[in-house]
Amino acid sequence: MKCKSVEELQQFVDEAKIYAKFGKVADYIPALGKANPNDLSVAIYYPDGTVVYAGDSKRKVTLQSISKIISLALVLMERGEKDVFEKVGMEPTGDPFNSIAKLEETAPVKPLNPMINAGALVVTHLIRGNSPEERIHKLLAFVKSLTGNPNITYSEEVAKSEFNTAYLNRSLCYFLKQHGIIAENVEEVLDVYTKQCAIEMTCLDLARIGLVFAMDGVDPLTSKRIMPLRIARICKTFMVTCGMYNASGEFAIKVGIPAKSGVSGGILGAVPGRFGIGIFGPALDEKGNSITGIKLLELLSEKYSLSMF
Ligand code: DON
């Protein structure tokens, strides 16, 4: 069973929106603090090209941590599993996304997974290129192929706002550099990372990326393989085990699909073999996930039996 009408989807959006009052917009990146907590938009992209959407589907929002799944796929394609997983692990942490705590407990130092900031910074560091510009453009080209949208770019304002205030991510980078995991100028890693997080798109673009993951790396609209099956599987597995940070277990029980969140309020969902979902709802819960987005996914999962378990 699938959601076919805008009216049906709008009803779920209206119900989920009630929960916005229990959340808070992220403001540790000053530019994100301008978002309206009551916004909620969603798009569902089906393999036959049908799209159903509700809310302000034209609004562009930055990816933030959702970008971590995309940079991971790119780096796995460029370097292969062995190289990547020598530097970053495969285990969930149970800690907040920006925690530094576990880094000191592993010897040799290795971030536990690529979805926490420490691991994502290592992954971004692994994107090959002669300059930060070349690397971010390579990532952008990959995002364009995933969305089928040649106009995707990043928000200079949000990137700058994060770059200027990224004290914690700088600390993580310096710690990783001290231990030989990051081998470049920290400001350059942060330049690429903050631009990567500031890549912006609509919930329709986001749903299209979810669709590619749902279809194991193939864009069903063009029949083009965008990434190898194995890499799509690895990414989806990380989405299940770490995609919603230290709320991943509860999310797996209540919703049961591979998904990745970001502090802009975005959630990318991939319902294996069925469809992709893109959501933007900037009111966040205490773990940094969209409170309305999660509610909406719970409602959709219950109605259309989305759980893969
Ligand atoms: O590194 C940061 O803090 C942000 N650019 C991204 C964090 C994020 O989206 C975590 N998500 N829930």
PDB file of N, CA and C in Angstrom, residues 206-261:
ATOM      1  N   LEU A 206      15.749  15.701  -2.032  1.00  0.00           N
ATOM      2  CA  LEU A 206      16.164  14.789  -0.968  1.00  0.00           C
ATOM      3  C   LEU A 206      15.481  13.414  -1.135  1.00  0.00           C
ATOM      4  N   ALA A 207      14.197  13.445  -1.498  1.00  0.00           N
ATOM      5  CA  ALA A 207      13.465  12.190  -1.698  1.00  0.00           C
ATOM      6  C   ALA A 207      14.043  11.400  -2.868  1.00  0.00           C
ATOM      7  N   ARG A 208      14.526  12.127  -3.871  1.00  0.00           N
ATOM      8  CA  ARG A 208      15.109  11.444  -5.041  1.00  0.00           C
ATOM      9  C   ARG A 208      16.398  10.717  -4.637  1.00  0.00           C
ATOM     10  N   ILE A 209      17.176  11.315  -3.738  1.00  0.00           N
ATOM     11  CA  ILE A 209      18.377  10.636  -3.251  1.00  0.00           C
ATOM     12  C   ILE A 209      17.956   9.388  -2.459  1.00  0.00           C
ATOM     13  N   GLY A 210      16.916   9.567  -1.633  1.00  0.00           N
ATOM     14  CA  GLY A 210      16.402   8.423  -0.865  1.00  0.00           C
ATOM     15  C   GLY A 210      15.974   7.298  -1.785  1.00  0.00           C
ATOM     16  N   LEU A 211      15.394   7.658  -2.924  1.00  0.00           N
ATOM     17  CA  LEU A 211      14.952   6.657  -3.895  1.00  0.00           C
ATOM     18  C   LEU A 211      16.142   5.862  -4.454  1.00  0.00           C
ATOM     19  N   VAL A 212      17.235   6.569  -4.754  1.00  0.00           N
ATOM     20  CA  VAL A 212      18.421   5.879  -5.293  1.00  0.00           C
ATOM     21  C   VAL A 212      18.934   4.854  -4.268  1.00  0.00           C
ATOM     22  N   PHE A 213      18.951   5.244  -2.990  1.00  0.00           N
ATOM     23  CA  PHE A 213      19.375   4.284  -1.961  1.00  0.00           C
ATOM     24  C   PHE A 213      18.357   3.144  -1.847  1.00  0.00           C
ATOM     25  N   ALA A 214      17.078   3.491  -1.906  1.00  0.00           N
ATOM     26  CA  ALA A 214      16.032   2.462  -1.796  1.00  0.00           C
ATOM     27  C   ALA A 214      16.162   1.429  -2.912  1.00  0.00           C
ATOM     28  N   MET A 215      16.633   1.894  -4.083  1.00  0.00           N
ATOM     29  CA  MET A 215      16.767   0.990  -5.232  1.00  0.00           C
ATOM     30  C   MET A 215      18.214   0.486  -5.369  1.00  0.00           C
ATOM     31  N   ASP A 216      18.908   0.401  -4.252  1.00  0.00           N
ATOM     32  CA  ASP A 216      20.245  -0.201  -4.197  1.00  0.00           C
ATOM     33  C   ASP A 216      21.280   0.480  -5.088  1.00  0.00           C
ATOM     34  N   GLY A 217      21.155   1.803  -5.279  1.00  0.00           N
ATOM     35  CA  GLY A 217      22.207   2.538  -5.997  1.00  0.00           C
ATOM     36  C   GLY A 217      21.855   2.860  -7.439  1.00  0.00           C
ATOM     37  N   VAL A 218      20.681   2.394  -7.909  1.00  0.00           N
ATOM     38  CA  VAL A 218      20.268   2.695  -9.286  1.00  0.00           C
ATOM     39  C   VAL A 218      19.194   3.781  -9.254  1.00  0.00           C
ATOM     40  N   ASP A 219      19.315   4.764 -10.159  1.00  0.00           N
ATOM     41  CA  ASP A 219      18.240   5.746 -10.297  1.00  0.00           C
ATOM     42  C   ASP A 219      17.200   5.132 -11.234  1.00  0.00           C
ATOM     43  N   PRO A 220      16.039   4.740 -10.717  1.00  0.00           N
ATOM     44  CA  PRO A 220      15.074   4.023 -11.563  1.00  0.00           C
ATOM     45  C   PRO A 220      14.504   4.892 -12.682  1.00  0.00           C
ATOM     46  N   LEU A 221      14.655   6.217 -12.543  1.00  0.00           N
ATOM     47  CA  LEU A 221      14.102   7.097 -13.584  1.00  0.00           C
ATOM     48  C   LEU A 221      14.970   7.117 -14.834  1.00  0.00           C
ATOM     49  N   THR A 222      16.250   6.867 -14.645  1.00  0.00           N
ATOM     50  CA  THR A 222      17.155   6.874 -15.804  1.00  0.00           C
ATOM     51  C   THR A 222      17.769   5.490 -16.035  1.00  0.00           C
ATOM     52  N   SER A 223      17.511   4.570 -15.097  1.00  0.00           N
ATOM     53  CA  SER A 223      18.108   3.218 -15.094  1.00  0.00           C
ATOM     54  C   SER A 223      19.627   3.265 -14.956  1.00  0.00           C
ATOM     55  N   LYS A 224      20.159   4.419 -14.556  1.00  0.00           N
ATOM     56  CA  LYS A 224      21.617   4.556 -14.400  1.00  0.00           C
ATOM     57  C   LYS A 224      22.058   4.100 -13.013  1.00  0.00           C
ATOM     58  N   ARG A 225      23.138   3.332 -12.958  1.00  0.00           N
ATOM     59  CA  ARG A 225      23.686   2.975 -11.640  1.00  0.00           C
ATOM     60  C   ARG A 225      24.554   4.130 -11.159  1.00  0.00           C
ATOM     61  N   ILE A 226      24.210   4.691  -9.995  1.00  0.00           N
ATOM     62  CA  ILE A 226      24.951   5.853  -9.482  1.00  0.00           C
ATOM     63  C   ILE A 226      26.050   5.391  -8.534  1.00  0.00           C
ATOM     64  N   MET A 227      25.810   4.266  -7.869  1.00  0.00           N
ATOM     65  CA  MET A 227      26.856   3.712  -6.997  1.00  0.00           C
ATOM     66  C   MET A 227      26.707   2.192  -6.963  1.00  0.00           C
ATOM     67  N   PRO A 228      27.795   1.476  -6.672  1.00  0.00           N
ATOM     68  CA  PRO A 228      27.689   0.019  -6.625  1.00  0.00           C
ATOM     69  C   PRO A 228      26.719  -0.443  -5.532  1.00  0.00           C
ATOM     70  N   LEU A 229      26.095  -1.585  -5.781  1.00  0.00           N
ATOM     71  CA  LEU A 229      25.149  -2.165  -4.822  1.00  0.00           C
ATOM     72  C   LEU A 229      25.755  -2.273  -3.422  1.00  0.00           C
ATOM     73  N   ARG A 230      26.992  -2.746  -3.372  1.00  0.00           N
ATOM     74  CA  ARG A 230      27.666  -2.961  -2.087  1.00  0.00           C
ATOM     75  C   ARG A 230      27.738  -1.641  -1.284  1.00  0.00           C
ATOM     76  N   ILE A 231      28.026  -0.552  -1.971  1.00  0.00           N
ATOM     77  CA  ILE A 231      28.167   0.741  -1.284  1.00  0.00           C
ATOM     78  C   ILE A 231      26.800   1.256  -0.832  1.00  0.00           C
ATOM     79  N   ALA A 232      25.790   1.071  -1.671  1.00  0.00           N
ATOM     80  CA  ALA A 232      24.430   1.473  -1.263  1.00  0.00           C
ATOM     81  C   ALA A 232      24.034   0.691  -0.005  1.00  0.00           C
ATOM     82  N   ARG A 233      24.408  -0.592   0.032  1.00  0.00           N
ATOM     83  CA  ARG A 233      24.085  -1.425   1.203  1.00  0.00           C
ATOM     84  C   ARG A 233      24.803  -0.945   2.455  1.00  0.00           C
ATOM     85  N   ILE A 234      26.089  -0.625   2.301  1.00  0.00           N
ATOM     86  CA  ILE A 234      26.863  -0.145   3.464  1.00  0.00           C
ATOM     87  C   ILE A 234      26.214   1.139   4.006  1.00  0.00           C
ATOM     88  N   CYS A 235      25.889   2.048   3.093  1.00  0.00           N
ATOM     89  CA  CYS A 235      25.289   3.321   3.521  1.00  0.00           C
ATOM     90  C   CYS A 235      23.964   3.084   4.230  1.00  0.00           C
ATOM     91  N   LYS A 236      23.134   2.205   3.672  1.00  0.00           N
ATOM     92  CA  LYS A 236      21.831   1.944   4.301  1.00  0.00           C
ATOM     93  C   LYS A 236      21.993   1.291   5.673  1.00  0.00           C
ATOM     94  N   THR A 237      23.019   0.469   5.784  1.00  0.00           N
ATOM     95  CA  THR A 237      23.247  -0.175   7.086  1.00  0.00           C
ATOM     96  C   THR A 237      23.635   0.867   8.129  1.00  0.00           C
ATOM     97  N   PHE A 238      24.515   1.811   7.731  1.00  0.00           N
ATOM     98  CA  PHE A 238      24.864   2.882   8.667  1.00  0.00           C
ATOM     99  C   PHE A 238      23.646   3.727   9.006  1.00  0.00           C
ATOM    100  N   MET A 239      22.763   3.925   8.028  1.00  0.00           N
ATOM    101  CA  MET A 239      21.554   4.716   8.313  1.00  0.00           C
ATOM    102  C   MET A 239      20.726   4.017   9.395  1.00  0.00           C
ATOM    103  N   VAL A 240      20.646   2.695   9.316  1.00  0.00           N
ATOM    104  CA  VAL A 240      19.857   1.966  10.322  1.00  0.00           C
ATOM    105  C   VAL A 240      20.552   1.992  11.685  1.00  0.00           C
ATOM    106  N   THR A 241      21.864   1.764  11.698  1.00  0.00           N
ATOM    107  CA  THR A 241      22.535   1.625  13.004  1.00  0.00           C
ATOM    108  C   THR A 241      22.925   2.968  13.635  1.00  0.00           C
ATOM    109  N   CYS A 242      23.198   3.984  12.804  1.00  0.00           N
ATOM    110  CA  CYS A 242      23.696   5.256  13.350  1.00  0.00           C
ATOM    111  C   CYS A 242      23.045   6.492  12.742  1.00  0.00           C
ATOM    112  N   GLY A 243      22.093   6.338  11.836  1.00  0.00           N
ATOM    113  CA  GLY A 243      21.571   7.469  11.061  1.00  0.00           C
ATOM    114  C   GLY A 243      20.860   8.519  11.886  1.00  0.00           C
ATOM    115  N   MET A 244      20.263   8.079  13.017  1.00  0.00           N
ATOM    116  CA  MET A 244      19.548   9.040  13.863  1.00  0.00           C
ATOM    117  C   MET A 244      20.310   9.203  15.186  1.00  0.00           C
ATOM    118  N   TYR A 245      21.607   9.031  15.095  1.00  0.00           N
ATOM    119  CA  TYR A 245      22.490   9.158  16.263  1.00  0.00           C
ATOM    120  C   TYR A 245      22.061   8.253  17.400  1.00  0.00           C
ATOM    121  N   ASN A 246      22.066   8.817  18.629  1.00  0.00           N
ATOM    122  CA  ASN A 246      21.734   7.978  19.786  1.00  0.00           C
ATOM    123  C   ASN A 246      20.225   7.798  19.958  1.00  0.00           C
ATOM    124  N   ALA A 247      19.494   8.030  18.860  1.00  0.00           N
ATOM    125  CA  ALA A 247      18.064   7.698  18.863  1.00  0.00           C
ATOM    126  C   ALA A 247      17.806   6.621  17.801  1.00  0.00           C
ATOM    127  N   SER A 248      18.879   6.043  17.244  1.00  0.00           N
ATOM    128  CA  SER A 248      18.727   5.098  16.130  1.00  0.00           C
ATOM    129  C   SER A 248      17.960   3.837  16.532  1.00  0.00           C
ATOM    130  N   GLY A 249      18.151   3.379  17.757  1.00  0.00           N
ATOM    131  CA  GLY A 249      17.455   2.166  18.207  1.00  0.00           C
ATOM    132  C   GLY A 249      15.955   2.390  18.277  1.00  0.00           C
ATOM    133  N   GLU A 250      15.578   3.493  18.927  1.00  0.00           N
ATOM    134  CA  GLU A 250      14.157   3.814  19.067  1.00  0.00           C
ATOM    135  C   GLU A 250      13.515   4.043  17.690  1.00  0.00           C
ATOM    136  N   PHE A 251      14.247   4.708  16.817  1.00  0.00           N
ATOM    137  CA  PHE A 251      13.737   4.979  15.470  1.00  0.00           C
ATOM    138  C   PHE A 251      13.540   3.665  14.697  1.00  0.00           C
ATOM    139  N   ALA A 252      14.471   2.734  14.873  1.00  0.00           N
ATOM    140  CA  ALA A 252      14.358   1.437  14.182  1.00  0.00           C
ATOM    141  C   ALA A 252      13.100   0.709  14.642  1.00  0.00           C
ATOM    142  N   ILE A 253      12.783   0.839  15.920  1.00  0.00           N
ATOM    143  CA  ILE A 253      11.586   0.166  16.443  1.00  0.00           C
ATOM    144  C   ILE A 253      10.318   0.885  15.988  1.00  0.00           C
ATOM    145  N   LYS A 254      10.337   2.204  16.063  1.00  0.00           N
ATOM    146  CA  LYS A 254       9.094   2.949  15.778  1.00  0.00           C
ATOM    147  C   LYS A 254       8.835   3.179  14.292  1.00  0.00           C
ATOM    148  N   VAL A 255       9.901   3.275  13.489  1.00  0.00           N
ATOM    149  CA  VAL A 255       9.719   3.552  12.050  1.00  0.00           C
ATOM    150  C   VAL A 255      10.246   2.379  11.207  1.00  0.00           C
ATOM    151  N   GLY A 256      11.492   1.987  11.468  1.00  0.00           N
ATOM    152  CA  GLY A 256      12.017   0.770  10.836  1.00  0.00           C
ATOM    153  C   GLY A 256      12.481   0.913   9.399  1.00  0.00           C
ATOM    154  N   ILE A 257      13.031   2.093   9.052  1.00  0.00           N
ATOM    155  CA  ILE A 257      13.609   2.239   7.697  1.00  0.00           C
ATOM    156  C   ILE A 257      14.992   2.884   7.810  1.00  0.00           C
ATOM    157  N   PRO A 258      15.874   2.654   6.816  1.00  0.00           N
ATOM    158  CA  PRO A 258      17.143   3.371   6.808  1.00  0.00           C
ATOM    159  C   PRO A 258      16.862   4.864   6.631  1.00  0.00           C
ATOM    160  N   ALA A 259      17.453   5.688   7.500  1.00  0.00           N
ATOM    161  CA  ALA A 259      17.209   7.134   7.420  1.00  0.00           C
ATOM    162  C   ALA A 259      18.407   7.886   7.971  1.00  0.00           C
ATOM    163  N   LYS A 260      18.537   9.124   7.532  1.00  0.00           N
ATOM    164  CA  LYS A 260      19.634   9.974   8.034  1.00  0.00           C
ATOM    165  C   LYS A 260      19.096  11.367   8.300  1.00  0.00           C
ATOM    166  N   SER A 261      19.445  11.893   9.469  1.00  0.00           N
ATOM    167  CA  SER A 261      18.934  13.213   9.860  1.00  0.00           C
ATOM    168  C   SER A 261      20.034  14.269   9.821  1.00  0.00           C
TER     169      SER A 261
END
